[in-house]
């Protein structure tokens, strides 16, 4: 078919050199003229394409739509149309094209041919498809997280960088009524019926939301809520900071778990332990006193004296255990009372080393102190003696023949540092964070049948904390351990 126009040659040049696929299509759908860009797009040469109709190079699933528009144009319903469709490449794979079609008519209005322009949008389509799939996945995740957010039996709260409440779940909304019966303004630090574990009313600075808004992260921050002491509920709060891509502070997320039943059970347990321990302590002290009187007698048979000595030793062990249990109960209830006085810690350390020296000699363990001639701090002397005694006796107990234990004492920047280092059996990495838990005894300890209750280090931790100090541990299995206690000098 001859294509006539005043600018025919110019049209052919435009067609051939256009970077976009172009073709002239006959009224029967045959491709009359194709340009280089379209040949490149579909993998055919010009001669091959010119022997085909657009029906042959259209994906079967898109053909009906294309034919429908084609017929509408031929019938004069529309003059042009545009659609996105799939073409078939010579090797069979689909090529997405953005098709624009216009019908050319002669001076009398009769159709001559179609001008089609096809832009290869395969990459764009693939990107859009991935984007749709990603958006669908995100929407699904958002819906799932929203369902979880409102279903979990834990109060969840999001605050922005200024401490304003952004979002809270159903559970948190329900629990807000007890501490804030008059309503909440939605800002961190608002005061209400919120109390510290010792019963004191919380200040704004104590409130979990205020601490989180200031950038703190914490776990298991315990408090009570409610105006009536008899109906108060206990909660444990944890907080994590929310940060942007560059690490900038965007806000915080808080989780609130009601632990009323647990706290009441612990209170009953502590009261029971304290009561039983007190009841045991008095008769044990009496028994020990009478045993001491008996041991002072000179008219006892030799075998009786030995039996009394065994009874004394075991009664003393039982009395020490009762004292340990009492200390743990007091610490758990926050009743560990300190009597601070100026104390020479050097003397205290040397006494503790002398006390453990016989056990060290029997075990073949070297024990020495590295301390200044005098180091005075304002502490509870008897409690700090407990700390040193426990750490030194543990170091000796968990060392083997030929090992060494060194007790170091020094003043560093207004604080007292006490190190108890041994070259003993060491502690496995997965047990390092557990050694100060009450009644914890490690696998190696149980395996070697080393005696103990697992209370000593918990008591040490409580005494150190009551002094406003810290205890840390570095250990390597088979190489030994170093406990470091740091307390203010007073």
mmCIF file of C-alpha atoms in Angstrom, residues 214-456:
data_model
loop_
_atom_site.group_PDB
_atom_site.id
_atom_site.type_symbol
_atom_site.label_atom_id
_atom_site.label_comp_id
_atom_site.label_asym_id
_atom_site.label_seq_id
_atom_site.Cartn_x
_atom_site.Cartn_y
_atom_site.Cartn_z
ATOM 1 C CA UNK A 214 14.563 11.376 78.125
ATOM 2 C CA UNK A 215 16.296 8.591 76.208
ATOM 3 C CA UNK A 216 16.582 5.898 78.906
ATOM 4 C CA UNK A 217 16.223 2.204 78.157
ATOM 5 C CA UNK A 218 15.281 -0.157 80.974
ATOM 6 C CA UNK A 219 13.717 -3.528 81.776
ATOM 7 C CA UNK A 220 11.357 -4.678 84.523
ATOM 8 C CA UNK A 221 10.845 -1.263 86.166
ATOM 9 C CA UNK A 222 8.341 -2.176 88.883
ATOM 10 C CA UNK A 223 5.704 0.089 90.431
ATOM 11 C CA UNK A 224 2.170 0.091 91.873
ATOM 12 C CA UNK A 225 -0.896 2.019 90.658
ATOM 13 C CA UNK A 226 -4.223 2.888 92.271
ATOM 14 C CA UNK A 227 -5.447 5.300 94.965
ATOM 15 C CA UNK A 228 -6.596 2.581 97.405
ATOM 16 C CA UNK A 229 -3.617 0.627 98.813
ATOM 17 C CA UNK A 230 -5.792 -2.443 99.166
ATOM 18 C CA UNK A 231 -6.759 -2.483 95.494
ATOM 19 C CA UNK A 232 -3.500 -1.409 93.869
ATOM 20 C CA UNK A 233 -2.127 -3.266 90.869
ATOM 21 C CA UNK A 234 1.550 -3.868 90.183
ATOM 22 C CA UNK A 235 3.157 -3.335 86.784
ATOM 23 C CA UNK A 236 6.522 -3.990 85.211
ATOM 24 C CA UNK A 237 7.599 -1.580 82.459
ATOM 25 C CA UNK A 238 10.331 -1.863 79.832
ATOM 26 C CA UNK A 239 11.430 0.766 77.296
ATOM 27 C CA UNK A 240 13.447 0.913 74.095
ATOM 28 C CA UNK A 241 14.385 3.945 72.013
ATOM 29 C CA UNK A 242 13.085 4.392 68.453
ATOM 30 C CA UNK A 243 15.737 5.782 66.114
ATOM 31 C CA UNK A 244 15.852 6.936 62.500
ATOM 32 C CA UNK A 245 18.197 5.791 59.716
ATOM 33 C CA UNK A 246 20.959 8.133 60.924
ATOM 34 C CA UNK A 247 20.511 7.106 64.554
ATOM 35 C CA UNK A 248 18.512 10.205 65.461
ATOM 36 C CA UNK A 249 16.098 9.933 68.368
ATOM 37 C CA UNK A 250 12.500 9.669 67.147
ATOM 38 C CA UNK A 251 10.782 8.558 70.322
ATOM 39 C CA UNK A 252 10.373 5.441 72.433
ATOM 40 C CA UNK A 253 8.326 2.256 72.737
ATOM 41 C CA UNK A 254 7.160 1.037 76.155
ATOM 42 C CA UNK A 255 5.658 -2.280 77.237
ATOM 43 C CA UNK A 256 3.637 -2.627 80.454
ATOM 44 C CA UNK A 257 2.929 -6.025 82.024
ATOM 45 C CA UNK A 258 0.639 -6.418 85.020
ATOM 46 C CA UNK A 259 2.387 -8.490 87.712
ATOM 47 C CA UNK A 260 0.046 -8.007 90.672
ATOM 48 C CA UNK A 261 -0.348 -11.719 91.420
ATOM 49 C CA UNK A 262 3.401 -12.281 91.144
ATOM 50 C CA UNK A 263 4.235 -9.379 93.466
ATOM 51 C CA UNK A 264 1.700 -10.490 96.062
ATOM 52 C CA UNK A 265 2.989 -14.054 95.880
ATOM 53 C CA UNK A 266 6.551 -12.823 96.334
ATOM 54 C CA UNK A 267 5.484 -10.699 99.280
ATOM 55 C CA UNK A 268 3.808 -13.683 100.929
ATOM 56 C CA UNK A 269 6.875 -15.813 100.209
ATOM 57 C CA UNK A 270 9.231 -13.229 101.693
ATOM 58 C CA UNK A 271 7.063 -12.856 104.781
ATOM 59 C CA UNK A 272 6.958 -16.629 105.183
ATOM 60 C CA UNK A 273 10.725 -17.032 104.737
ATOM 61 C CA UNK A 274 11.428 -14.188 107.140
ATOM 62 C CA UNK A 275 9.029 -15.562 109.738
ATOM 63 C CA UNK A 276 10.352 -19.122 109.501
ATOM 64 C CA UNK A 277 13.956 -17.917 109.572
ATOM 65 C CA UNK A 278 13.326 -15.878 112.705
ATOM 66 C CA UNK A 279 11.600 -18.824 114.338
ATOM 67 C CA UNK A 280 14.554 -21.076 113.508
ATOM 68 C CA UNK A 281 17.231 -18.627 114.571
ATOM 69 C CA UNK A 282 16.237 -18.424 118.241
ATOM 70 C CA UNK A 283 16.241 -22.178 118.989
ATOM 71 C CA UNK A 284 19.418 -22.674 116.926
ATOM 72 C CA UNK A 285 21.192 -19.993 118.936
ATOM 73 C CA UNK A 286 20.022 -21.696 122.131
ATOM 74 C CA UNK A 287 21.189 -25.113 120.899
ATOM 75 C CA UNK A 288 24.567 -23.681 119.937
ATOM 76 C CA UNK A 289 24.927 -22.072 123.357
ATOM 77 C CA UNK A 290 24.286 -25.335 125.187
ATOM 78 C CA UNK A 291 26.659 -27.192 122.862
ATOM 79 C CA UNK A 292 29.380 -24.674 123.709
ATOM 80 C CA UNK A 293 28.714 -25.247 127.419
ATOM 81 C CA UNK A 294 28.969 -28.977 126.898
ATOM 82 C CA UNK A 295 32.204 -28.660 124.919
ATOM 83 C CA UNK A 296 33.774 -26.766 127.851
ATOM 84 C CA UNK A 297 33.217 -29.693 130.227
ATOM 85 C CA UNK A 298 36.207 -31.852 131.047
ATOM 86 C CA UNK A 299 34.361 -34.891 132.341
ATOM 87 C CA UNK A 300 32.977 -36.028 128.978
ATOM 88 C CA UNK A 301 34.100 -39.241 127.297
ATOM 89 C CA UNK A 302 36.430 -38.732 124.324
ATOM 90 C CA UNK A 303 33.883 -39.986 121.791
ATOM 91 C CA UNK A 304 31.189 -37.672 123.244
ATOM 92 C CA UNK A 305 33.473 -34.646 122.822
ATOM 93 C CA UNK A 306 33.932 -35.500 119.146
ATOM 94 C CA UNK A 307 30.211 -35.872 118.646
ATOM 95 C CA UNK A 308 29.554 -32.501 120.310
ATOM 96 C CA UNK A 309 32.111 -30.890 118.009
ATOM 97 C CA UNK A 310 30.292 -32.312 114.952
ATOM 98 C CA UNK A 311 26.951 -31.053 116.318
ATOM 99 C CA UNK A 312 28.462 -27.612 116.930
ATOM 100 C CA UNK A 313 29.892 -27.417 113.422
ATOM 101 C CA UNK A 314 26.638 -28.389 111.751
ATOM 102 C CA UNK A 315 24.573 -26.112 113.993
ATOM 103 C CA UNK A 316 26.836 -23.207 113.022
ATOM 104 C CA UNK A 317 26.377 -24.090 109.343
ATOM 105 C CA UNK A 318 22.603 -24.205 109.784
ATOM 106 C CA UNK A 319 22.621 -20.892 111.653
ATOM 107 C CA UNK A 320 24.705 -19.326 108.846
ATOM 108 C CA UNK A 321 22.223 -20.638 106.273
ATOM 109 C CA UNK A 322 19.291 -19.169 108.224
ATOM 110 C CA UNK A 323 21.136 -15.832 108.395
ATOM 111 C CA UNK A 324 21.716 -15.940 104.638
ATOM 112 C CA UNK A 325 18.048 -16.664 103.956
ATOM 113 C CA UNK A 326 17.080 -13.771 106.229
ATOM 114 C CA UNK A 327 19.460 -11.441 104.412
ATOM 115 C CA UNK A 328 18.013 -12.470 101.038
ATOM 116 C CA UNK A 329 14.476 -11.890 102.324
ATOM 117 C CA UNK A 330 15.397 -8.461 103.722
ATOM 118 C CA UNK A 331 17.109 -7.457 100.486
ATOM 119 C CA UNK A 332 14.133 -8.603 98.407
ATOM 120 C CA UNK A 333 11.779 -6.552 100.573
ATOM 121 C CA UNK A 334 14.082 -3.527 100.469
ATOM 122 C CA UNK A 335 14.751 -3.765 104.213
ATOM 123 C CA UNK A 336 18.514 -4.238 104.110
ATOM 124 C CA UNK A 337 19.501 -1.591 106.670
ATOM 125 C CA UNK A 338 23.037 -0.204 106.672
ATOM 126 C CA UNK A 339 24.922 1.348 109.567
ATOM 127 C CA UNK A 340 27.615 3.439 107.929
ATOM 128 C CA UNK A 341 30.755 4.345 109.867
ATOM 129 C CA UNK A 342 34.342 5.177 108.971
ATOM 130 C CA UNK A 343 35.849 1.738 108.363
ATOM 131 C CA UNK A 344 39.406 0.683 107.575
ATOM 132 C CA UNK A 345 38.797 -1.583 104.618
ATOM 133 C CA UNK A 346 42.431 -2.720 104.544
ATOM 134 C CA UNK A 347 42.051 -4.208 108.016
ATOM 135 C CA UNK A 348 38.761 -5.770 106.965
ATOM 136 C CA UNK A 349 40.350 -7.385 103.877
ATOM 137 C CA UNK A 350 43.319 -8.738 105.835
ATOM 138 C CA UNK A 351 40.969 -10.263 108.446
ATOM 139 C CA UNK A 352 38.924 -11.953 105.715
ATOM 140 C CA UNK A 353 42.090 -13.352 104.117
ATOM 141 C CA UNK A 354 43.303 -14.668 107.486
ATOM 142 C CA UNK A 355 39.922 -16.331 108.067
ATOM 143 C CA UNK A 356 40.072 -18.161 104.720
ATOM 144 C CA UNK A 357 43.799 -18.963 104.975
ATOM 145 C CA UNK A 358 43.353 -22.361 106.718
ATOM 146 C CA UNK A 359 40.925 -23.541 104.022
ATOM 147 C CA UNK A 360 43.302 -22.289 101.332
ATOM 148 C CA UNK A 361 46.241 -24.177 102.862
ATOM 149 C CA UNK A 362 44.235 -27.403 103.093
ATOM 150 C CA UNK A 363 43.266 -27.011 99.415
ATOM 151 C CA UNK A 364 46.792 -26.152 98.259
ATOM 152 C CA UNK A 365 45.672 -22.719 97.044
ATOM 153 C CA UNK A 366 47.834 -19.608 97.306
ATOM 154 C CA UNK A 367 45.976 -16.704 98.964
ATOM 155 C CA UNK A 368 47.309 -13.168 99.348
ATOM 156 C CA UNK A 369 46.111 -9.579 99.791
ATOM 157 C CA UNK A 370 47.328 -6.560 97.853
ATOM 158 C CA UNK A 371 46.145 -3.474 99.757
ATOM 159 C CA UNK A 372 47.512 -0.164 101.067
ATOM 160 C CA UNK A 373 48.464 0.131 104.712
ATOM 161 C CA UNK A 374 45.184 1.894 105.463
ATOM 162 C CA UNK A 375 42.117 2.739 103.376
ATOM 163 C CA UNK A 376 39.158 4.301 105.179
ATOM 164 C CA UNK A 377 35.652 4.541 103.709
ATOM 165 C CA UNK A 378 32.239 5.331 105.163
ATOM 166 C CA UNK A 379 30.468 1.982 104.835
ATOM 167 C CA UNK A 380 28.658 -0.613 106.898
ATOM 168 C CA UNK A 381 31.699 -2.503 108.186
ATOM 169 C CA UNK A 382 29.935 -5.741 109.089
ATOM 170 C CA UNK A 383 28.080 -5.870 105.746
ATOM 171 C CA UNK A 384 31.239 -5.169 103.766
ATOM 172 C CA UNK A 385 32.935 -7.940 105.755
ATOM 173 C CA UNK A 386 30.175 -10.240 104.488
ATOM 174 C CA UNK A 387 30.976 -9.130 100.930
ATOM 175 C CA UNK A 388 34.705 -9.820 101.252
ATOM 176 C CA UNK A 389 34.205 -13.090 103.174
ATOM 177 C CA UNK A 390 31.806 -14.432 100.534
ATOM 178 C CA UNK A 391 33.989 -13.465 97.579
ATOM 179 C CA UNK A 392 37.228 -14.758 99.122
ATOM 180 C CA UNK A 393 35.761 -18.040 100.370
ATOM 181 C CA UNK A 394 34.113 -18.628 96.953
ATOM 182 C CA UNK A 395 37.400 -17.945 95.153
ATOM 183 C CA UNK A 396 39.197 -20.494 97.350
ATOM 184 C CA UNK A 397 36.353 -22.996 97.128
ATOM 185 C CA UNK A 398 36.280 -22.918 93.331
ATOM 186 C CA UNK A 399 40.066 -23.163 92.918
ATOM 187 C CA UNK A 400 42.159 -26.298 92.712
ATOM 188 C CA UNK A 401 45.515 -27.293 94.115
ATOM 189 C CA UNK A 402 48.207 -25.031 92.679
ATOM 190 C CA UNK A 403 45.789 -22.172 91.869
ATOM 191 C CA UNK A 404 46.113 -18.673 93.303
ATOM 192 C CA UNK A 405 43.657 -16.157 94.782
ATOM 193 C CA UNK A 406 44.524 -12.454 94.994
ATOM 194 C CA UNK A 407 42.459 -9.840 96.856
ATOM 195 C CA UNK A 408 43.211 -6.281 95.688
ATOM 196 C CA UNK A 409 41.967 -3.058 97.281
ATOM 197 C CA UNK A 410 42.430 0.511 96.026
ATOM 198 C CA UNK A 411 40.862 3.975 95.858
ATOM 199 C CA UNK A 412 39.969 5.234 92.349
ATOM 200 C CA UNK A 413 38.416 8.665 91.756
ATOM 201 C CA UNK A 414 36.406 8.867 94.971
ATOM 202 C CA UNK A 415 35.387 5.215 94.891
ATOM 203 C CA UNK A 416 36.702 2.015 96.424
ATOM 204 C CA UNK A 417 37.554 -0.877 94.114
ATOM 205 C CA UNK A 418 37.840 -4.395 95.471
ATOM 206 C CA UNK A 419 39.000 -7.180 93.157
ATOM 207 C CA UNK A 420 38.944 -10.850 94.079
ATOM 208 C CA UNK A 421 40.731 -12.788 91.337
ATOM 209 C CA UNK A 422 41.392 -16.513 91.122
ATOM 210 C CA UNK A 423 42.955 -18.893 88.621
ATOM 211 C CA UNK A 424 40.354 -21.556 89.370
ATOM 212 C CA UNK A 425 37.778 -23.467 87.357
ATOM 213 C CA UNK A 426 36.110 -20.406 85.834
ATOM 214 C CA UNK A 427 32.473 -19.902 84.853
ATOM 215 C CA UNK A 428 30.838 -20.798 81.497
ATOM 216 C CA UNK A 429 29.769 -17.723 79.446
ATOM 217 C CA UNK A 430 26.079 -18.668 79.626
ATOM 218 C CA UNK A 431 26.201 -18.651 83.439
ATOM 219 C CA UNK A 432 28.042 -15.353 84.002
ATOM 220 C CA UNK A 433 24.821 -13.308 84.146
ATOM 221 C CA UNK A 434 23.154 -15.803 86.497
ATOM 222 C CA UNK A 435 25.719 -16.226 89.276
ATOM 223 C CA UNK A 436 24.179 -13.505 91.468
ATOM 224 C CA UNK A 437 20.650 -14.916 91.229
ATOM 225 C CA UNK A 438 19.366 -16.448 94.480
ATOM 226 C CA UNK A 439 19.919 -20.212 94.796
ATOM 227 C CA UNK A 440 21.756 -20.406 91.463
ATOM 228 C CA UNK A 441 24.462 -23.063 91.304
ATOM 229 C CA UNK A 442 26.349 -23.625 88.075
ATOM 230 C CA UNK A 443 26.697 -26.896 86.223
ATOM 231 C CA UNK A 444 30.395 -27.296 87.062
ATOM 232 C CA UNK A 445 29.672 -26.666 90.749
ATOM 233 C CA UNK A 446 26.971 -29.338 90.871
ATOM 234 C CA UNK A 447 29.084 -31.700 88.783
ATOM 235 C CA UNK A 448 32.040 -31.375 91.198
ATOM 236 C CA UNK A 449 29.713 -31.620 94.220
ATOM 237 C CA UNK A 450 31.003 -28.375 95.723
ATOM 238 C CA UNK A 451 28.922 -27.498 98.784
ATOM 239 C CA UNK A 452 26.909 -24.285 98.986
ATOM 240 C CA UNK A 453 23.396 -22.815 98.867
ATOM 241 C CA UNK A 454 23.729 -20.368 95.993
ATOM 242 C CA UNK A 455 22.830 -17.417 98.233
ATOM 243 C CA UNK A 456 26.241 -15.872 98.924
#
